[in-house]
């Protein structure tokens, strides 16, 4: 019987992928981990908005909304500008690129693993006459 290794280089592959990423990737994922912040980003994807407009659908108090916006701004997902008493937020689309790159790399790793699993299963079925 032929032996197949589904993930012969798992530990090295994972460690090398982790090492080559910017440590700010954790900051980006932290910012995306909250549903309120994701909803705010979704709203901002259609254009700039005032803080009060972002706060209204959440039902949250303004200080809480400001903390969420601060997390998004620290991660680089948004910029804010103040004009008098009005603070406007805008999305920074290119800030999502490191997240997209990481996800694409993980997808490639898992697709390769699943391809190896498929080859293994097909080989076992062939050997068993199925």
Coordinates of C-alpha atoms in Angstrom, one line a residue:
X1 CA 0.0 0.0 0.0
X2 CA 1.3 3.5 -0.9
X3 CA 1.6 5.9 2.0
X4 CA 0.5 9.5 1.6
X5 CA 1.2 12.2 4.0
X6 CA -1.7 14.7 4.1
X7 CA 0.4 17.4 5.7
X8 CA 4.1 16.5 5.9
X9 CA 5.2 20.1 6.3
X10 CA 2.4 21.4 8.4
X11 CA 4.3 22.8 11.3
X12 CA 7.0 24.5 9.2
X13 CA 4.5 25.8 6.7
X14 CA 2.3 27.3 9.4
X15 CA 5.2 28.8 11.3
X16 CA 6.8 30.3 8.1
X17 CA 3.4 31.8 7.1
X18 CA 3.0 33.4 10.6
X19 CA 6.5 34.7 10.6
X20 CA 6.3 36.5 7.3
X21 CA 3.2 38.5 8.2
X22 CA 3.1 41.9 9.7
X23 CA 2.4 41.8 13.4
X24 CA -0.4 44.4 12.7
X25 CA -2.4 41.6 11.2
X26 CA -3.6 40.7 14.7
X27 CA -4.7 44.3 15.1
X28 CA -6.7 44.1 11.8
X29 CA -8.4 40.9 12.8
X30 CA -9.2 42.3 16.2
X31 CA -10.8 45.3 14.6
X32 CA -12.9 42.9 12.4
X33 CA -13.8 40.6 15.2
X34 CA -16.7 42.7 16.4
X35 CA -20.1 42.7 14.6
X36 CA -20.7 46.4 15.3
X37 CA -17.4 47.4 13.7
X38 CA -18.0 45.2 10.7
X39 CA -21.5 46.8 10.3
X40 CA -19.8 50.2 10.4
X41 CA -17.3 49.2 7.8
X42 CA -20.1 47.8 5.6
X43 CA -21.9 51.2 5.9
X44 CA -18.8 53.1 5.2
X45 CA -18.2 51.0 2.1
X46 CA -21.0 53.0 0.4
X47 CA -19.4 56.3 1.3
X48 CA -18.3 58.6 4.2
X49 CA -20.7 59.0 7.1
X50 CA -21.0 61.2 10.2
X51 CA -20.4 59.5 13.5
X52 CA -24.1 60.2 14.5
X53 CA -25.2 58.4 11.4
X54 CA -23.0 55.4 12.2
X55 CA -24.3 55.4 15.8
X56 CA -28.0 55.5 15.1
X57 CA -28.6 52.0 13.7
X58 CA -26.5 50.4 16.5
X59 CA -28.5 51.8 19.4
X60 CA -25.3 52.4 21.3
X61 CA -24.3 55.5 23.2
X62 CA -21.9 57.9 21.4
X63 CA -18.9 57.1 23.7
X64 CA -19.2 53.4 22.9
X65 CA -19.5 54.1 19.2
X66 CA -16.4 56.4 19.4
X67 CA -14.4 53.5 21.0
X68 CA -15.4 51.2 18.2
X69 CA -14.4 53.9 15.6
X70 CA -11.1 54.4 17.5
X71 CA -10.3 50.6 17.1
X72 CA -11.1 50.8 13.4
X73 CA -9.0 54.0 13.0
X74 CA -6.1 52.5 14.9
X75 CA -6.2 49.4 12.6
X76 CA -6.1 51.8 9.6
X77 CA -9.5 50.8 8.3
X78 CA -11.0 54.2 8.5
X79 CA -10.0 57.9 8.7
X80 CA -11.9 60.6 10.5
X81 CA -12.1 64.3 10.0
X82 CA -13.6 66.9 12.2
X83 CA -15.4 70.0 10.9
X84 CA -16.6 72.0 13.8
X85 CA -18.8 69.7 15.9
X86 CA -19.2 67.1 13.1
X87 CA -16.9 64.2 12.8
X88 CA -17.0 62.3 9.5
X89 CA -15.6 58.8 8.9
X90 CA -14.4 57.3 5.6
X91 CA -13.2 53.9 4.8
X92 CA -9.6 53.2 3.7
X93 CA -10.1 50.3 1.2
X94 CA -6.5 49.3 0.8
X95 CA -6.3 48.6 4.5
X96 CA -8.1 45.4 3.9
X97 CA -5.3 44.1 1.6
X98 CA -3.2 42.4 4.3
X99 CA -6.3 40.5 5.5
X100 CA -7.2 39.5 1.9
X101 CA -3.6 38.3 1.3
X102 CA -3.5 36.2 4.5
X103 CA -6.9 34.6 3.7
X104 CA -5.8 33.9 0.1
X105 CA -2.6 32.2 1.4
X106 CA -4.6 30.1 3.9
X107 CA -7.0 29.1 1.1
X108 CA -4.1 27.9 -1.0
X109 CA -2.7 25.9 1.8
X110 CA -6.0 24.2 2.6
X111 CA -6.8 23.6 -1.1
X112 CA -3.4 21.8 -1.5
X113 CA -4.2 19.7 1.6
X114 CA -7.6 18.8 0.3
X115 CA -6.1 17.9 -3.0
X116 CA -3.7 15.5 -1.3
X117 CA -6.6 14.0 0.7
X118 CA -8.6 13.6 -2.5
X119 CA -5.6 11.8 -4.1
X120 CA -5.2 9.6 -1.1
X121 CA -8.9 8.6 -1.0
X122 CA -8.9 8.0 -4.8
X123 CA -5.8 5.8 -4.4
X124 CA -7.4 3.8 -1.6
X125 CA -10.6 3.3 -3.5
X126 CA -8.6 2.2 -6.6
X127 CA -6.6 -0.3 -4.5
X128 CA -9.8 -1.7 -3.0
X129 CA -11.4 -2.0 -6.4
X130 CA -14.1 0.6 -5.8

